[in-house]
Amino acid sequence: MKRTPAQKPATPAKPTTPAKPTAARRPSTAAKAAPAAPAEAPDVAAAGTSAPAPARKKPAAPRKPAQRKPAAKPTTAAPPTTGTAEGIETAVVAAPPAPAPAEEIVVIPAIPAPARPSAATPAPRTPRVPRTPRKPRAAVSTPPLVVRDIDPDNIALSIRGLVKKFGSTTAVAGIDIDVPQGSFYGIVGPNGAGKTTTLSMVTGLLRPDGGTITVLEQDVWRDPVAAKRLIGVLPDRLRLFDRLTGRQLLYYSGTLRGLDAATVAHRSDDLASAFGLEDALGRLVSDYSAGMTKKIALACSMIHSPRLLVLDEPFESVDPVSAANVVEILEKYVAGGGTVVLSSHSMDMIQRVCDRVAIIVEGQVLAKGTVDEVRDGGTLEQRFVELAGGRKSAEGMEWLLSSSD
Ligand SMILES: Nc1ncnc2c1ncn2[C@@H]1O[C@H](COP(=O)(O)OP(=O)(O)OP(=O)(O)O)[C@@H](O)[C@H]1O
């Protein structure tokens, strides 16, 4: 390439002679003039602002992308990613730390051009960017709706094309969800998204306008009796026979499910102990607190050892210690082959507890998959807020700050 006078280095530098950096040094020629010494590469990367090694004093000039040489060194290419959050983590963890071959130095600093030091000011060198291999861009792009294949022979709950309208309101607008057996599946969505309507149809409490629901190969609406035997339900806005004591309510739930009295008594004791309700079993449920009511209802939903538990807001009103107990019980249940589908507004809880999640907005599933796939490297809450349309502004509420006296 023809070199113009302006491109020549101000000071002819010998490549092998150490020299202090100067403000007048023209970075654009450095890369070509001086092959860097491999042994010094780690020092620069680690020290950041310390005196640079002689052969690499000149920062690589801002280059056009076409001038980079990423393909020239196949052994330094970033590892392939899967396009999932796990893939990203793998790429970061597996990325080789320094030392990197010195030739990479001319490739890596693809950062905006540093401000030119003025001739009057002795310019401190701009700290180098740590020489971490760049992540492939594709790995951080917005993911598509995640639908990872699930083994069709291992599905506890299959929802297909589910639709429900209330007058002119479409509460559920064509939902497809597959819940694998032995999974902890979270359903999240903003208020009015259609979660309760969906779960009510799944458990045979509300007839769908369209679509099918299959629980372990039993069609919920063609053969509701067979399907309901397999399901335990904690409904929203639950109405219990609260003039019964806790023990009576458990007895009623167990015998309604066909259990004999001895089995019900035995399981009632176990459940009361697990939920911390031993002392409350003799009291009327109407006298229970909201959290205790939730727990006795949860116990009732489990007494017949269902294969699928469908829980609408199981942690609502439940204190943190009791919630941890409930989680432990559910985790044991899942470890034993049971399947849990729950709705919750606690993103933190869902992220910690569930292995899969679906985000429903306006009656449609906007994302589903493993929790890691859906959250895509951020938190589930961030993903939820993003898909739910972001947060609402409090603008226009200034009147709230002024007294109306
Ligand atoms: N029985 C009903 N009659 C009329 N509209 C209903 C009925 N039940 C639900 N809806 C409407 O259907 C939509 C979905 O309600 P749903 O209760 O399923 O939402 P959700 O996701 O469970 O909300 P939340 O998180 O507030 O509990 C809402 O617009 C609601 O007003």
Short mmCIF file of C-alpha atoms and ligand atoms in Angstrom, two decimals:
data_model
loop_
_atom_site.label_atom_id
_atom_site.label_comp_id
_atom_site.label_asym_id
_atom_site.label_seq_id
_atom_site.Cartn_x
_atom_site.Cartn_y
_atom_site.Cartn_z
CA MET A 1 0.00 0.00 0.00
CA LYS A 2 1.22 3.43 -0.85
CA ARG A 3 2.14 5.41 2.23
CA THR A 4 1.64 9.12 2.37
CA PRO A 5 4.00 11.33 4.36
CA ALA A 6 1.39 11.93 6.96
CA GLN A 7 1.25 8.23 7.75
CA LYS A 8 4.90 7.94 8.54
CA PRO A 9 5.86 7.62 12.16
CA ALA A 10 7.00 10.85 13.75
CA THR A 11 9.86 9.02 15.31
CA PRO A 12 11.35 6.10 13.54
CA ALA A 13 11.19 3.49 16.21
CA LYS A 14 13.26 0.43 16.23
CA PRO A 15 11.02 -2.45 16.90
CA THR A 16 13.30 -4.24 19.30
CA THR A 17 14.44 -1.23 21.32
CA PRO A 18 12.44 -0.35 24.42
CA ALA A 19 11.31 3.24 24.34
CA LYS A 20 9.07 5.29 26.56
CA PRO A 21 5.70 6.10 25.15
CA THR A 22 5.17 9.58 23.90
CA ALA A 23 2.09 11.51 23.10
CA ALA A 24 3.35 12.13 19.62
CA ARG A 25 3.64 8.51 18.81
CA ARG A 26 1.28 7.56 16.07
CA PRO A 27 -0.56 4.44 16.92
CA SER A 28 -1.49 3.72 13.35
CA THR A 29 1.96 2.59 12.43
CA ALA A 30 2.78 0.68 15.54
CA ALA A 31 1.02 -2.48 14.75
CA LYS A 32 2.81 -2.88 11.51
CA ALA A 33 6.21 -1.78 12.76
CA ALA A 34 6.61 -3.87 15.83
CA PRO A 35 5.72 -7.48 16.34
CA ALA A 36 4.90 -7.80 20.02
CA ALA A 37 6.88 -9.97 22.33
CA PRO A 38 4.70 -12.89 23.39
CA ALA A 39 6.13 -13.12 26.88
CA GLU A 40 4.99 -9.60 27.69
CA ALA A 41 1.40 -9.96 26.70
CA PRO A 42 0.08 -11.11 30.09
CA ASP A 43 1.70 -8.20 31.89
CA VAL A 44 -0.11 -5.66 29.84
CA ALA A 45 -3.38 -7.38 30.24
CA ALA A 46 -3.00 -7.68 33.98
CA ALA A 47 -1.42 -4.35 34.76
CA GLY A 48 -3.81 -2.23 32.79
CA THR A 49 -2.29 1.20 33.32
CA SER A 50 1.27 0.19 34.08
CA ALA A 51 4.07 0.99 31.67
CA PRO A 52 3.50 -0.99 28.55
CA ALA A 53 5.97 -3.35 27.10
CA PRO A 54 8.21 -1.88 24.44
CA ALA A 55 7.02 -3.76 21.50
CA ARG A 56 3.40 -3.03 22.31
CA LYS A 57 3.49 0.57 23.37
CA LYS A 58 1.41 1.78 20.56
CA PRO A 59 -2.21 1.01 20.88
CA ALA A 60 -3.60 -0.53 17.84
CA ALA A 61 -5.07 2.09 15.64
CA PRO A 62 -8.79 2.14 15.24
CA ARG A 63 -9.29 -0.17 12.39
CA LYS A 64 -11.99 -0.82 9.99
CA PRO A 65 -13.57 -4.14 10.72
CA ALA A 66 -12.25 -5.50 7.47
CA GLN A 67 -8.69 -4.94 8.64
CA ARG A 68 -9.01 -7.23 11.62
CA LYS A 69 -7.65 -10.68 11.43
CA PRO A 70 -9.88 -12.85 13.49
CA ALA A 71 -9.93 -15.66 11.01
CA ALA A 72 -6.17 -15.83 10.82
CA LYS A 73 -5.91 -17.68 14.11
CA PRO A 74 -8.46 -20.42 14.27
CA THR A 75 -7.07 -21.72 17.54
CA THR A 76 -8.06 -18.54 19.35
CA ALA A 77 -11.61 -18.43 18.14
CA ALA A 78 -14.24 -18.23 20.84
CA PRO A 79 -15.93 -21.52 21.60
CA PRO A 80 -19.22 -22.14 19.86
CA THR A 81 -22.31 -21.22 21.81
CA THR A 82 -25.66 -22.87 21.99
CA GLY A 83 -27.59 -19.63 21.91
CA THR A 84 -28.79 -20.18 25.44
CA ALA A 85 -27.74 -18.55 28.67
CA GLU A 86 -25.79 -21.66 29.50
CA GLY A 87 -23.99 -21.29 26.25
CA ILE A 88 -22.98 -17.77 27.13
CA GLU A 89 -21.66 -18.81 30.48
CA THR A 90 -19.73 -21.60 28.89
CA ALA A 91 -18.17 -19.19 26.49
CA VAL A 92 -17.07 -16.91 29.29
CA VAL A 93 -15.77 -19.63 31.52
CA ALA A 94 -14.03 -21.51 28.78
CA ALA A 95 -12.41 -18.45 27.29
CA PRO A 96 -8.67 -18.83 27.68
CA PRO A 97 -7.17 -16.25 29.98
CA ALA A 98 -3.97 -14.43 29.16
CA PRO A 99 -1.40 -15.06 27.89
CA ALA A 100 -2.75 -14.77 24.43
CA PRO A 101 -0.52 -14.77 21.42
CA ALA A 102 0.92 -11.32 20.94
CA GLU A 103 -0.46 -11.03 17.45
CA GLU A 104 -3.91 -10.82 18.98
CA ILE A 105 -3.10 -7.43 20.34
CA VAL A 106 -3.71 -5.82 17.02
CA VAL A 107 -7.01 -7.54 16.76
CA ILE A 108 -8.68 -7.01 20.10
CA PRO A 109 -8.95 -3.30 20.82
CA ALA A 110 -11.97 -2.75 18.66
CA ILE A 111 -13.04 0.09 20.89
CA PRO A 112 -13.99 3.59 19.87
CA ALA A 113 -11.02 5.67 18.85
CA PRO A 114 -9.30 7.12 21.88
CA ALA A 115 -9.38 10.88 22.21
CA ARG A 116 -6.27 12.30 20.70
CA PRO A 117 -3.94 13.79 23.26
CA SER A 118 -3.23 17.40 22.64
CA ALA A 119 0.33 18.25 21.77
CA ALA A 120 0.58 20.51 24.81
CA THR A 121 -0.56 17.99 27.33
CA PRO A 122 1.57 15.00 28.08
CA ALA A 123 -1.06 12.48 27.66
CA PRO A 124 -1.35 9.57 29.98
CA ARG A 125 -1.85 6.44 28.07
CA THR A 126 -5.35 5.23 27.80
CA PRO A 127 -5.61 2.06 29.82
CA ARG A 128 -5.79 -0.90 27.61
CA VAL A 129 -8.89 -2.92 27.41
CA PRO A 130 -8.29 -6.25 29.09
CA ARG A 131 -7.59 -8.74 26.43
CA THR A 132 -10.56 -10.95 26.98
CA PRO A 133 -11.70 -12.67 23.84
CA ARG A 134 -14.85 -11.09 22.58
CA LYS A 135 -18.14 -12.84 22.97
CA PRO A 136 -19.85 -13.76 19.76
CA ARG A 137 -22.67 -11.31 19.20
CA ALA A 138 -25.19 -13.94 18.34
CA ALA A 139 -25.06 -15.27 21.87
CA VAL A 140 -26.46 -12.08 23.39
CA SER A 141 -29.14 -11.33 20.88
CA THR A 142 -32.77 -11.31 21.93
CA PRO A 143 -33.84 -14.89 21.94
CA PRO A 144 -36.84 -16.11 20.07
CA LEU A 145 -39.70 -17.61 21.96
CA VAL A 146 -38.05 -20.59 23.49
CA VAL A 147 -39.60 -23.92 22.79
CA ARG A 148 -37.23 -26.72 23.53
CA ASP A 149 -38.40 -30.12 22.51
CA ILE A 150 -39.85 -32.16 25.29
CA ASP A 151 -39.97 -35.92 25.23
CA PRO A 152 -43.55 -36.63 24.08
CA ASP A 153 -43.63 -39.82 26.14
CA ASN A 154 -42.91 -37.92 29.32
CA ILE A 155 -45.60 -35.27 29.43
CA ALA A 156 -47.74 -34.86 32.53
CA LEU A 157 -49.86 -32.01 31.23
CA SER A 158 -50.46 -31.02 27.65
CA ILE A 159 -52.42 -27.88 26.78
CA ARG A 160 -53.26 -27.28 23.12
CA GLY A 161 -54.95 -24.28 21.58
CA LEU A 162 -56.74 -23.32 24.79
CA VAL A 163 -59.26 -20.50 24.41
CA LYS A 164 -61.65 -18.84 26.83
CA LYS A 165 -63.78 -15.75 26.37
CA PHE A 166 -65.95 -13.91 28.84
CA GLY A 167 -68.30 -11.89 26.69
CA SER A 168 -66.11 -9.56 24.70
CA THR A 169 -63.06 -10.29 26.88
CA THR A 170 -60.69 -12.91 25.59
CA ALA A 171 -59.06 -14.21 28.73
CA VAL A 172 -57.11 -17.03 27.08
CA ALA A 173 -56.23 -16.70 23.43
CA GLY A 174 -54.77 -19.98 22.24
CA ILE A 175 -52.30 -21.32 24.76
CA ASP A 176 -50.00 -24.30 24.13
CA ILE A 177 -47.97 -25.64 27.02
CA ASP A 178 -46.33 -29.00 27.67
CA VAL A 179 -45.30 -29.84 31.21
CA PRO A 180 -42.88 -32.75 31.54
CA GLN A 181 -43.39 -35.27 34.32
CA GLY A 182 -41.29 -34.62 37.37
CA SER A 183 -40.98 -30.94 36.66
CA PHE A 184 -41.70 -27.83 38.64
CA TYR A 185 -43.47 -25.56 36.16
CA GLY A 186 -44.13 -21.91 36.86
CA ILE A 187 -46.81 -19.84 35.15
CA VAL A 188 -46.29 -16.12 35.48
CA GLY A 189 -47.93 -13.08 34.00
CA PRO A 190 -49.29 -9.69 34.93
CA ASN A 191 -52.67 -9.20 36.59
CA GLY A 192 -55.47 -10.24 34.28
CA ALA A 193 -53.11 -12.18 31.97
CA GLY A 194 -55.24 -15.31 32.10
CA LYS A 195 -53.33 -17.52 34.54
CA THR A 196 -56.23 -18.38 36.82
CA THR A 197 -58.55 -18.88 33.86
CA THR A 198 -56.02 -21.27 32.33
CA LEU A 199 -55.48 -23.23 35.54
CA SER A 200 -59.23 -23.41 36.15
CA MET A 201 -59.71 -25.01 32.75
CA VAL A 202 -56.78 -27.36 33.33
CA THR A 203 -58.32 -28.67 36.54
CA GLY A 204 -61.82 -29.12 35.19
CA LEU A 205 -63.35 -26.18 37.03
CA LEU A 206 -64.06 -24.02 33.99
CA ARG A 207 -65.09 -25.26 30.57
CA PRO A 208 -62.90 -24.03 27.73
CA ASP A 209 -64.31 -22.50 24.56
CA GLY A 210 -61.65 -24.24 22.53
CA GLY A 211 -58.59 -26.45 22.76
CA THR A 212 -57.70 -29.63 24.59
CA ILE A 213 -56.14 -30.45 27.95
CA THR A 214 -54.60 -33.82 28.63
CA VAL A 215 -53.32 -34.97 32.01
CA LEU A 216 -51.23 -38.10 31.75
CA GLU A 217 -53.12 -39.08 28.63
CA GLN A 218 -56.55 -38.43 30.14
CA ASP A 219 -58.54 -35.75 28.39
CA VAL A 220 -59.75 -33.46 31.16
CA TRP A 221 -62.97 -32.49 29.46
CA ARG A 222 -63.83 -35.80 27.80
CA ASP A 223 -63.20 -37.90 30.87
CA PRO A 224 -63.13 -35.49 33.79
CA VAL A 225 -63.52 -38.14 36.49
CA ALA A 226 -60.47 -40.08 35.36
CA ALA A 227 -58.43 -36.91 34.92
CA LYS A 228 -59.44 -35.40 38.25
CA ARG A 229 -58.24 -38.52 40.08
CA LEU A 230 -54.76 -37.62 38.93
CA ILE A 231 -54.91 -33.97 39.90
CA GLY A 232 -54.61 -32.10 43.17
CA VAL A 233 -55.87 -28.53 43.06
CA LEU A 234 -55.26 -25.41 45.06
CA PRO A 235 -57.65 -22.97 43.41
CA ASP A 236 -57.50 -19.22 43.51
CA ARG A 237 -60.13 -17.48 45.63
CA LEU A 238 -60.62 -20.76 47.34
CA ARG A 239 -63.81 -21.34 49.19
CA LEU A 240 -63.45 -24.00 51.80
CA PHE A 241 -66.03 -25.56 54.06
CA ASP A 242 -64.65 -23.41 56.80
CA ARG A 243 -67.15 -24.42 59.46
CA LEU A 244 -65.21 -27.66 59.63
CA THR A 245 -62.09 -28.08 61.70
CA GLY A 246 -58.81 -28.61 59.90
CA ARG A 247 -58.93 -32.34 60.66
CA GLN A 248 -62.52 -32.61 59.45
CA LEU A 249 -61.64 -30.79 56.26
CA LEU A 250 -58.78 -33.18 55.60
CA TYR A 251 -61.07 -36.11 56.32
CA TYR A 252 -63.65 -34.77 53.92
CA SER A 253 -61.04 -34.23 51.19
CA GLY A 254 -59.50 -37.66 51.65
CA THR A 255 -62.72 -39.66 51.74
CA LEU A 256 -64.07 -37.69 48.77
CA ARG A 257 -61.03 -39.02 46.92
CA GLY A 258 -61.79 -42.57 47.95
CA LEU A 259 -59.32 -43.02 50.79
CA ASP A 260 -60.28 -45.06 53.83
CA ALA A 261 -60.52 -43.45 57.26
CA ALA A 262 -57.29 -44.94 58.61
CA THR A 263 -55.29 -43.73 55.62
CA VAL A 264 -56.82 -40.28 55.90
CA ALA A 265 -55.97 -40.10 59.62
CA HIS A 266 -52.41 -41.17 59.03
CA ARG A 267 -51.86 -38.77 56.13
CA SER A 268 -53.58 -35.92 57.97
CA ASP A 269 -51.06 -36.21 60.78
CA ASP A 270 -48.17 -36.23 58.33
CA LEU A 271 -49.49 -33.23 56.43
CA ALA A 272 -50.28 -31.27 59.59
CA SER A 273 -46.77 -31.87 60.81
CA ALA A 274 -45.21 -30.93 57.46
CA PHE A 275 -47.20 -27.70 57.25
CA GLY A 276 -46.87 -26.81 60.93
CA LEU A 277 -50.59 -27.12 61.59
CA GLU A 278 -50.54 -29.75 64.35
CA ASP A 279 -51.99 -27.40 66.92
CA ALA A 280 -54.61 -26.03 64.57
CA LEU A 281 -56.25 -29.24 63.38
CA GLY A 282 -58.92 -29.08 66.08
CA ARG A 283 -59.91 -25.49 65.31
CA LEU A 284 -62.45 -24.22 62.81
CA VAL A 285 -60.89 -23.29 59.50
CA SER A 286 -62.87 -20.04 59.57
CA ASP A 287 -60.64 -19.03 62.49
CA TYR A 288 -57.44 -19.68 60.60
CA SER A 289 -55.24 -16.86 59.36
CA ALA A 290 -54.91 -16.38 55.60
CA GLY A 291 -51.60 -18.25 55.52
CA MET A 292 -52.95 -21.12 57.64
CA THR A 293 -55.97 -21.35 55.37
CA LYS A 294 -53.67 -21.58 52.37
CA LYS A 295 -51.67 -24.33 54.04
CA ILE A 296 -54.68 -26.46 55.02
CA ALA A 297 -56.02 -26.09 51.48
CA LEU A 298 -52.65 -27.17 50.12
CA ALA A 299 -52.68 -30.16 52.47
CA CYS A 300 -56.16 -31.08 51.22
CA SER A 301 -54.93 -30.90 47.63
CA MET A 302 -52.18 -33.41 48.38
CA ILE A 303 -53.92 -35.94 50.58
CA HIS A 304 -54.80 -38.36 47.77
CA SER A 305 -51.20 -38.30 46.47
CA PRO A 306 -52.05 -36.93 43.04
CA ARG A 307 -49.69 -37.24 40.08
CA LEU A 308 -50.12 -33.58 39.14
CA LEU A 309 -50.49 -30.68 41.54
CA VAL A 310 -51.97 -27.47 40.13
CA LEU A 311 -51.47 -24.62 42.55
CA ASP A 312 -52.76 -21.12 41.95
CA GLU A 313 -50.70 -18.67 44.01
CA PRO A 314 -49.65 -21.20 46.67
CA PHE A 315 -47.33 -18.76 48.42
CA GLU A 316 -49.73 -15.86 48.65
CA SER A 317 -50.10 -14.84 52.33
CA VAL A 318 -47.68 -17.55 53.41
CA ASP A 319 -44.84 -16.39 55.65
CA PRO A 320 -41.26 -16.98 54.46
CA VAL A 321 -40.55 -19.83 56.85
CA SER A 322 -43.76 -21.62 55.92
CA ALA A 323 -43.07 -20.91 52.25
CA ALA A 324 -39.69 -22.59 52.60
CA ASN A 325 -41.42 -25.58 54.21
CA VAL A 326 -43.94 -25.74 51.41
CA VAL A 327 -41.15 -25.58 48.83
CA GLU A 328 -39.34 -28.40 50.57
CA ILE A 329 -42.49 -30.53 50.57
CA LEU A 330 -43.07 -29.81 46.90
CA GLU A 331 -39.47 -30.53 46.00
CA LYS A 332 -39.74 -33.94 47.66
CA TYR A 333 -42.95 -34.54 45.79
CA VAL A 334 -41.28 -33.67 42.49
CA ALA A 335 -38.20 -35.73 43.32
CA GLY A 336 -40.56 -38.67 43.78
CA GLY A 337 -41.95 -38.26 40.27
CA GLY A 338 -44.81 -35.84 40.95
CA THR A 339 -45.36 -32.79 38.80
CA VAL A 340 -46.15 -29.29 40.04
CA VAL A 341 -47.67 -26.48 38.03
CA LEU A 342 -47.97 -23.26 39.95
CA SER A 343 -48.71 -19.65 39.32
CA SER A 344 -47.03 -16.93 41.27
CA HIS A 345 -46.19 -13.26 41.17
CA SER A 346 -42.92 -13.93 42.95
CA MET A 347 -40.36 -14.02 40.16
CA ASP A 348 -37.66 -14.69 42.68
CA MET A 349 -39.49 -17.73 43.99
CA ILE A 350 -40.20 -19.06 40.51
CA GLN A 351 -36.60 -18.55 39.46
CA ARG A 352 -35.32 -20.38 42.52
CA VAL A 353 -37.80 -23.19 42.62
CA CYS A 354 -39.04 -23.96 39.13
CA ASP A 355 -37.13 -25.65 36.36
CA ARG A 356 -39.50 -24.44 33.64
CA VAL A 357 -41.63 -21.38 33.21
CA ALA A 358 -44.15 -19.84 30.85
CA ILE A 359 -44.79 -16.10 30.69
CA ILE A 360 -48.39 -15.33 29.78
CA VAL A 361 -49.47 -11.87 28.69
CA GLU A 362 -52.97 -11.04 27.50
CA GLY A 363 -53.95 -14.65 27.22
CA GLN A 364 -50.93 -15.71 25.17
CA VAL A 365 -47.67 -17.40 25.97
CA LEU A 366 -44.88 -14.98 25.12
CA ALA A 367 -42.01 -17.12 26.34
CA LYS A 368 -41.61 -20.61 27.68
CA GLY A 369 -38.85 -23.08 28.32
CA THR A 370 -36.40 -23.78 31.07
CA VAL A 371 -36.02 -20.92 33.51
CA ASP A 372 -32.49 -20.31 32.24
CA GLU A 373 -33.65 -20.16 28.65
CA VAL A 374 -36.44 -17.75 29.40
CA ARG A 375 -34.46 -15.40 31.60
CA ASP A 376 -31.67 -15.40 29.03
CA GLY A 377 -28.82 -14.36 31.26
CA GLY A 378 -30.82 -11.72 33.17
CA THR A 379 -33.27 -12.27 35.96
CA LEU A 380 -36.69 -13.70 35.38
CA GLU A 381 -38.14 -10.46 36.67
CA GLN A 382 -36.27 -8.45 34.03
CA ARG A 383 -37.54 -10.74 31.32
CA PHE A 384 -41.04 -10.57 32.73
CA VAL A 385 -41.06 -6.77 32.82
CA GLU A 386 -39.68 -6.66 29.29
CA LEU A 387 -42.37 -8.97 27.93
CA ALA A 388 -45.17 -7.52 30.00
CA GLY A 389 -44.63 -4.16 28.35
CA GLY A 390 -42.38 -2.47 30.84
CA ARG A 391 -43.21 -0.54 33.94
CA LYS A 392 -45.83 2.16 34.01
CA SER A 393 -44.77 5.72 34.67
CA ALA A 394 -46.03 7.50 37.77
CA GLU A 395 -46.18 10.77 35.86
CA GLY A 396 -49.29 12.80 36.46
CA MET A 397 -49.53 11.71 40.08
CA GLU A 398 -48.09 14.92 41.49
CA TRP A 399 -51.39 15.60 43.26
CA LEU A 400 -50.53 12.72 45.56
CA LEU A 401 -47.75 14.79 47.07
CA SER A 402 -49.91 17.79 47.86
CA SER A 403 -52.25 18.03 50.81
CA SER A 404 -55.92 18.32 49.94
CA ASP A 405 -56.63 20.39 53.11
N1 LIG B 1 -65.80 -15.00 35.52
C1 LIG B 1 -65.32 -14.01 34.77
N2 LIG B 1 -66.14 -13.18 34.13
C2 LIG B 1 -65.68 -12.19 33.35
N3 LIG B 1 -64.37 -11.95 33.13
C3 LIG B 1 -63.49 -12.75 33.76
C4 LIG B 1 -63.91 -13.81 34.60
N4 LIG B 1 -62.83 -14.43 35.07
C5 LIG B 1 -61.76 -13.79 34.55
N5 LIG B 1 -62.17 -12.77 33.77
C6 LIG B 1 -61.31 -11.87 32.99
O1 LIG B 1 -60.37 -12.66 32.30
C7 LIG B 1 -59.09 -12.03 32.30
C8 LIG B 1 -58.08 -12.97 32.91
O2 LIG B 1 -58.36 -13.11 34.27
P1 LIG B 1 -57.54 -14.10 35.20
O3 LIG B 1 -58.19 -14.13 36.53
O4 LIG B 1 -57.38 -15.40 34.50
O5 LIG B 1 -56.14 -13.36 35.25
P2 LIG B 1 -54.87 -13.70 36.15
O6 LIG B 1 -53.71 -13.79 35.23
O7 LIG B 1 -55.12 -14.88 37.00
O8 LIG B 1 -54.76 -12.37 37.01
P3 LIG B 1 -54.20 -12.13 38.50
O9 LIG B 1 -52.73 -12.24 38.42
O10 LIG B 1 -54.64 -10.74 38.80
O11 LIG B 1 -54.82 -13.16 39.39
C9 LIG B 1 -59.27 -10.73 33.05
O12 LIG B 1 -59.51 -9.70 32.10
C10 LIG B 1 -60.52 -10.97 33.89
O13 LIG B 1 -61.20 -9.76 34.13
#
